[in-house]
Amino acid sequence: MLSYPKEASVPKPSRYREDRHERLALSTYLKLTRASERLWNRLARSLEREDLTPSQFGVLEALYHLGPMCQRDLGERILRTSGNMTMVVGNLERRRLVRRERSATDQRYNQVYLTGEGERLVRRVFPGHAEAITRELAILTQEEQRTLGNLCRKLGAVA
């Protein structure tokens, strides 16, 4: 097997313009996206054992911690489209983990409630999920976690 010597970090050829600011932004974006996807995929494995998608767990967790919510607000909370939320909540409702009630004053709104079965599932799954997140982020110091959190908040606030 051939072995190549490690070279200093040499930028790979790119078809992008030679604008240093653009190259740095693109490189940073790719690193952020890849890290996020890899972390998301590793954490999703434990949810798959419970036959839950990350979106479904996000709904259950939000309802558990915040109480009943309008389906539209739930979608905004877990960053999902209204069409996707209809499917996610529908699948949870079929499993009897949540229930929907139409607003008496405005038929366009569905209020989503966690059922007893849904609450039991979240109480059982959440501690392990939180522990897995803690393990994954332990690669960073607490100060680095705070810095990353602040940077993510700053990026997310850009309109």
PDB file of C-alpha atoms in Angstrom:
ATOM      1  CA  MET A   1       0.000   0.000   0.000  1.00  0.00           C
ATOM      2  CA  LEU A   2       1.354   3.389  -0.966  1.00  0.00           C
ATOM      3  CA  SER A   3       1.822   5.936   1.732  1.00  0.00           C
ATOM      4  CA  TYR A   4       1.979   9.623   0.998  1.00  0.00           C
ATOM      5  CA  PRO A   5       3.682  12.086   3.309  1.00  0.00           C
ATOM      6  CA  LYS A   6       1.356  14.489   5.074  1.00  0.00           C
ATOM      7  CA  GLU A   7       1.762  17.978   3.733  1.00  0.00           C
ATOM      8  CA  ALA A   8       0.986  21.210   5.470  1.00  0.00           C
ATOM      9  CA  SER A   9      -2.631  22.229   5.085  1.00  0.00           C
ATOM     10  CA  VAL A  10      -2.661  23.138   1.413  1.00  0.00           C
ATOM     11  CA  PRO A  11      -5.949  24.411   0.058  1.00  0.00           C
ATOM     12  CA  LYS A  12      -7.497  22.059  -2.455  1.00  0.00           C
ATOM     13  CA  PRO A  13      -8.131  23.374  -5.945  1.00  0.00           C
ATOM     14  CA  SER A  14     -11.471  25.053  -6.307  1.00  0.00           C
ATOM     15  CA  ARG A  15     -13.624  26.440  -9.094  1.00  0.00           C
ATOM     16  CA  TYR A  16     -14.667  29.309  -6.868  1.00  0.00           C
ATOM     17  CA  ARG A  17     -13.279  32.769  -7.383  1.00  0.00           C
ATOM     18  CA  GLU A  18     -10.044  33.611  -5.705  1.00  0.00           C
ATOM     19  CA  ASP A  19     -11.782  35.931  -3.261  1.00  0.00           C
ATOM     20  CA  ARG A  20     -10.251  34.986   0.129  1.00  0.00           C
ATOM     21  CA  HIS A  21     -13.329  36.088   2.060  1.00  0.00           C
ATOM     22  CA  GLU A  22     -15.607  33.972  -0.112  1.00  0.00           C
ATOM     23  CA  ARG A  23     -13.343  30.931   0.116  1.00  0.00           C
ATOM     24  CA  LEU A  24     -13.175  31.253   3.918  1.00  0.00           C
ATOM     25  CA  ALA A  25     -16.967  31.635   4.161  1.00  0.00           C
ATOM     26  CA  LEU A  26     -17.560  28.598   1.933  1.00  0.00           C
ATOM     27  CA  SER A  27     -15.009  26.508   3.807  1.00  0.00           C
ATOM     28  CA  THR A  28     -16.504  27.489   7.166  1.00  0.00           C
ATOM     29  CA  TYR A  29     -20.021  26.761   5.940  1.00  0.00           C
ATOM     30  CA  LEU A  30     -19.029  23.291   4.712  1.00  0.00           C
ATOM     31  CA  LYS A  31     -17.321  22.464   8.019  1.00  0.00           C
ATOM     32  CA  LEU A  32     -20.339  23.645  10.001  1.00  0.00           C
ATOM     33  CA  THR A  33     -22.771  21.718   7.802  1.00  0.00           C
ATOM     34  CA  ARG A  34     -20.728  18.516   7.866  1.00  0.00           C
ATOM     35  CA  ALA A  35     -20.228  18.644  11.622  1.00  0.00           C
ATOM     36  CA  SER A  36     -23.934  19.288  12.180  1.00  0.00           C
ATOM     37  CA  GLU A  37     -25.005  16.462   9.853  1.00  0.00           C
ATOM     38  CA  ARG A  38     -22.595  13.973  11.413  1.00  0.00           C
ATOM     39  CA  LEU A  39     -23.687  14.877  14.935  1.00  0.00           C
ATOM     40  CA  TRP A  40     -27.366  14.733  13.902  1.00  0.00           C
ATOM     41  CA  ASN A  41     -26.872  11.290  12.324  1.00  0.00           C
ATOM     42  CA  ARG A  42     -25.079   9.862  15.366  1.00  0.00           C
ATOM     43  CA  LEU A  43     -27.780  11.130  17.715  1.00  0.00           C
ATOM     44  CA  ALA A  44     -30.582   9.879  15.447  1.00  0.00           C
ATOM     45  CA  ARG A  45     -29.427   6.266  15.884  1.00  0.00           C
ATOM     46  CA  SER A  46     -30.710   6.030  19.448  1.00  0.00           C
ATOM     47  CA  LEU A  47     -34.043   7.525  18.389  1.00  0.00           C
ATOM     48  CA  GLU A  48     -34.352   4.965  15.596  1.00  0.00           C
ATOM     49  CA  ARG A  49     -34.293   2.222  18.228  1.00  0.00           C
ATOM     50  CA  GLU A  50     -37.482   3.806  19.592  1.00  0.00           C
ATOM     51  CA  ASP A  51     -38.917   4.018  16.067  1.00  0.00           C
ATOM     52  CA  LEU A  52     -38.786   7.811  16.210  1.00  0.00           C
ATOM     53  CA  THR A  53     -37.423  10.305  13.723  1.00  0.00           C
ATOM     54  CA  PRO A  54     -35.560  13.351  15.067  1.00  0.00           C
ATOM     55  CA  SER A  55     -38.553  15.503  14.017  1.00  0.00           C
ATOM     56  CA  GLN A  56     -40.977  13.283  15.912  1.00  0.00           C
ATOM     57  CA  PHE A  57     -38.788  13.376  18.997  1.00  0.00           C
ATOM     58  CA  GLY A  58     -38.488  17.162  18.640  1.00  0.00           C
ATOM     59  CA  VAL A  59     -42.283  17.452  18.742  1.00  0.00           C
ATOM     60  CA  LEU A  60     -42.594  15.141  21.747  1.00  0.00           C
ATOM     61  CA  GLU A  61     -39.805  16.937  23.593  1.00  0.00           C
ATOM     62  CA  ALA A  62     -41.271  20.393  22.899  1.00  0.00           C
ATOM     63  CA  LEU A  63     -44.706  19.305  24.127  1.00  0.00           C
ATOM     64  CA  TYR A  64     -43.183  17.671  27.199  1.00  0.00           C
ATOM     65  CA  HIS A  65     -41.154  20.728  28.200  1.00  0.00           C
ATOM     66  CA  LEU A  66     -43.481  23.521  26.997  1.00  0.00           C
ATOM     67  CA  GLY A  67     -46.953  22.019  27.129  1.00  0.00           C
ATOM     68  CA  PRO A  68     -49.647  21.960  24.427  1.00  0.00           C
ATOM     69  CA  MET A  69     -48.863  24.052  21.365  1.00  0.00           C
ATOM     70  CA  CYS A  70     -50.433  25.077  18.093  1.00  0.00           C
ATOM     71  CA  GLN A  71     -49.162  22.807  15.320  1.00  0.00           C
ATOM     72  CA  ARG A  72     -47.837  25.840  13.391  1.00  0.00           C
ATOM     73  CA  ASP A  73     -45.858  27.014  16.443  1.00  0.00           C
ATOM     74  CA  LEU A  74     -44.458  23.509  16.898  1.00  0.00           C
ATOM     75  CA  GLY A  75     -43.207  23.592  13.303  1.00  0.00           C
ATOM     76  CA  GLU A  76     -41.501  26.924  13.881  1.00  0.00           C
ATOM     77  CA  ARG A  77     -40.006  25.623  17.113  1.00  0.00           C
ATOM     78  CA  ILE A  78     -38.404  22.551  15.515  1.00  0.00           C
ATOM     79  CA  LEU A  79     -37.737  24.260  12.153  1.00  0.00           C
ATOM     80  CA  ARG A  80     -40.083  22.203   9.994  1.00  0.00           C
ATOM     81  CA  THR A  81     -42.511  23.228   7.266  1.00  0.00           C
ATOM     82  CA  SER A  82     -46.249  23.105   7.827  1.00  0.00           C
ATOM     83  CA  GLY A  83     -46.563  20.199   5.368  1.00  0.00           C
ATOM     84  CA  ASN A  84     -43.885  18.228   7.156  1.00  0.00           C
ATOM     85  CA  MET A  85     -45.472  18.971  10.534  1.00  0.00           C
ATOM     86  CA  THR A  86     -48.821  17.625   9.313  1.00  0.00           C
ATOM     87  CA  MET A  87     -47.124  14.325   8.471  1.00  0.00           C
ATOM     88  CA  VAL A  88     -44.990  14.204  11.654  1.00  0.00           C
ATOM     89  CA  VAL A  89     -47.898  14.980  13.992  1.00  0.00           C
ATOM     90  CA  GLY A  90     -50.170  12.620  12.041  1.00  0.00           C
ATOM     91  CA  ASN A  91     -47.694   9.758  12.493  1.00  0.00           C
ATOM     92  CA  LEU A  92     -47.382  10.511  16.221  1.00  0.00           C
ATOM     93  CA  GLU A  93     -51.162  10.666  16.514  1.00  0.00           C
ATOM     94  CA  ARG A  94     -51.525   7.241  14.843  1.00  0.00           C
ATOM     95  CA  ARG A  95     -49.158   5.867  17.490  1.00  0.00           C
ATOM     96  CA  ARG A  96     -51.288   7.573  20.168  1.00  0.00           C
ATOM     97  CA  LEU A  97     -48.342   9.639  21.391  1.00  0.00           C
ATOM     98  CA  VAL A  98     -50.101  12.969  20.726  1.00  0.00           C
ATOM     99  CA  ARG A  99     -53.619  14.153  20.044  1.00  0.00           C
ATOM    100  CA  ARG A 100     -54.835  17.106  18.002  1.00  0.00           C
ATOM    101  CA  GLU A 101     -57.794  19.326  18.708  1.00  0.00           C
ATOM    102  CA  ARG A 102     -59.123  21.985  16.366  1.00  0.00           C
ATOM    103  CA  SER A 103     -59.432  25.412  17.891  1.00  0.00           C
ATOM    104  CA  ALA A 104     -63.035  26.203  18.800  1.00  0.00           C
ATOM    105  CA  THR A 105     -62.533  29.820  17.750  1.00  0.00           C
ATOM    106  CA  ASP A 106     -60.459  29.300  14.591  1.00  0.00           C
ATOM    107  CA  GLN A 107     -60.755  26.036  12.658  1.00  0.00           C
ATOM    108  CA  ARG A 108     -57.432  26.677  10.893  1.00  0.00           C
ATOM    109  CA  TYR A 109     -55.489  25.954  14.082  1.00  0.00           C
ATOM    110  CA  ASN A 110     -54.751  22.569  15.611  1.00  0.00           C
ATOM    111  CA  GLN A 111     -53.646  22.437  19.215  1.00  0.00           C
ATOM    112  CA  VAL A 112     -51.333  19.455  19.825  1.00  0.00           C
ATOM    113  CA  TYR A 113     -51.263  17.683  23.190  1.00  0.00           C
ATOM    114  CA  LEU A 114     -48.922  15.015  24.526  1.00  0.00           C
ATOM    115  CA  THR A 115     -50.831  11.880  25.574  1.00  0.00           C
ATOM    116  CA  GLY A 116     -49.988   9.845  28.656  1.00  0.00           C
ATOM    117  CA  GLU A 117     -48.296   7.279  26.423  1.00  0.00           C
ATOM    118  CA  GLY A 118     -46.292  10.036  24.723  1.00  0.00           C
ATOM    119  CA  GLU A 119     -45.234  11.471  28.070  1.00  0.00           C
ATOM    120  CA  ARG A 120     -44.077   8.053  29.277  1.00  0.00           C
ATOM    121  CA  LEU A 121     -42.014   7.629  26.106  1.00  0.00           C
ATOM    122  CA  VAL A 122     -40.343  11.038  26.457  1.00  0.00           C
ATOM    123  CA  ARG A 123     -39.607  10.430  30.155  1.00  0.00           C
ATOM    124  CA  ARG A 124     -37.940   7.148  29.212  1.00  0.00           C
ATOM    125  CA  VAL A 125     -36.013   8.328  26.121  1.00  0.00           C
ATOM    126  CA  PHE A 126     -35.033  11.909  26.975  1.00  0.00           C
ATOM    127  CA  PRO A 127     -32.448  11.171  29.685  1.00  0.00           C
ATOM    128  CA  GLY A 128     -30.462   8.889  27.351  1.00  0.00           C
ATOM    129  CA  HIS A 129     -30.743  11.398  24.519  1.00  0.00           C
ATOM    130  CA  ALA A 130     -29.508  14.237  26.747  1.00  0.00           C
ATOM    131  CA  GLU A 131     -26.662  12.011  27.926  1.00  0.00           C
ATOM    132  CA  ALA A 132     -25.704  11.221  24.308  1.00  0.00           C
ATOM    133  CA  ILE A 133     -25.645  14.935  23.447  1.00  0.00           C
ATOM    134  CA  THR A 134     -23.483  15.607  26.496  1.00  0.00           C
ATOM    135  CA  ARG A 135     -21.066  12.836  25.450  1.00  0.00           C
ATOM    136  CA  GLU A 136     -20.881  14.120  21.885  1.00  0.00           C
ATOM    137  CA  LEU A 137     -20.140  17.678  22.969  1.00  0.00           C
ATOM    138  CA  ALA A 138     -17.596  16.614  25.616  1.00  0.00           C
ATOM    139  CA  ILE A 139     -14.945  16.877  22.900  1.00  0.00           C
ATOM    140  CA  LEU A 140     -15.287  20.630  23.467  1.00  0.00           C
ATOM    141  CA  THR A 141     -14.441  22.376  26.705  1.00  0.00           C
ATOM    142  CA  GLN A 142     -17.291  24.137  28.487  1.00  0.00           C
ATOM    143  CA  GLU A 143     -15.894  27.463  27.290  1.00  0.00           C
ATOM    144  CA  GLU A 144     -15.786  26.187  23.708  1.00  0.00           C
ATOM    145  CA  GLN A 145     -19.382  24.984  24.049  1.00  0.00           C
ATOM    146  CA  ARG A 146     -20.437  28.438  25.248  1.00  0.00           C
ATOM    147  CA  THR A 147     -18.552  30.078  22.375  1.00  0.00           C
ATOM    148  CA  LEU A 148     -20.061  27.695  19.830  1.00  0.00           C
ATOM    149  CA  GLY A 149     -23.534  28.304  21.264  1.00  0.00           C
ATOM    150  CA  ASN A 150     -23.052  32.078  21.006  1.00  0.00           C
ATOM    151  CA  LEU A 151     -21.743  31.809  17.442  1.00  0.00           C
ATOM    152  CA  CYS A 152     -24.686  29.592  16.439  1.00  0.00           C
ATOM    153  CA  ARG A 153     -27.124  32.057  18.011  1.00  0.00           C
ATOM    154  CA  LYS A 154     -25.424  34.894  16.123  1.00  0.00           C
ATOM    155  CA  LEU A 155     -25.624  33.018  12.811  1.00  0.00           C
ATOM    156  CA  GLY A 156     -29.247  32.040  13.433  1.00  0.00           C
ATOM    157  CA  ALA A 157     -30.243  35.624  14.200  1.00  0.00           C
ATOM    158  CA  VAL A 158     -29.162  36.944  10.799  1.00  0.00           C
ATOM    159  CA  ALA A 159     -32.236  37.991   8.845  1.00  0.00           C
TER     160      ALA A 159
END
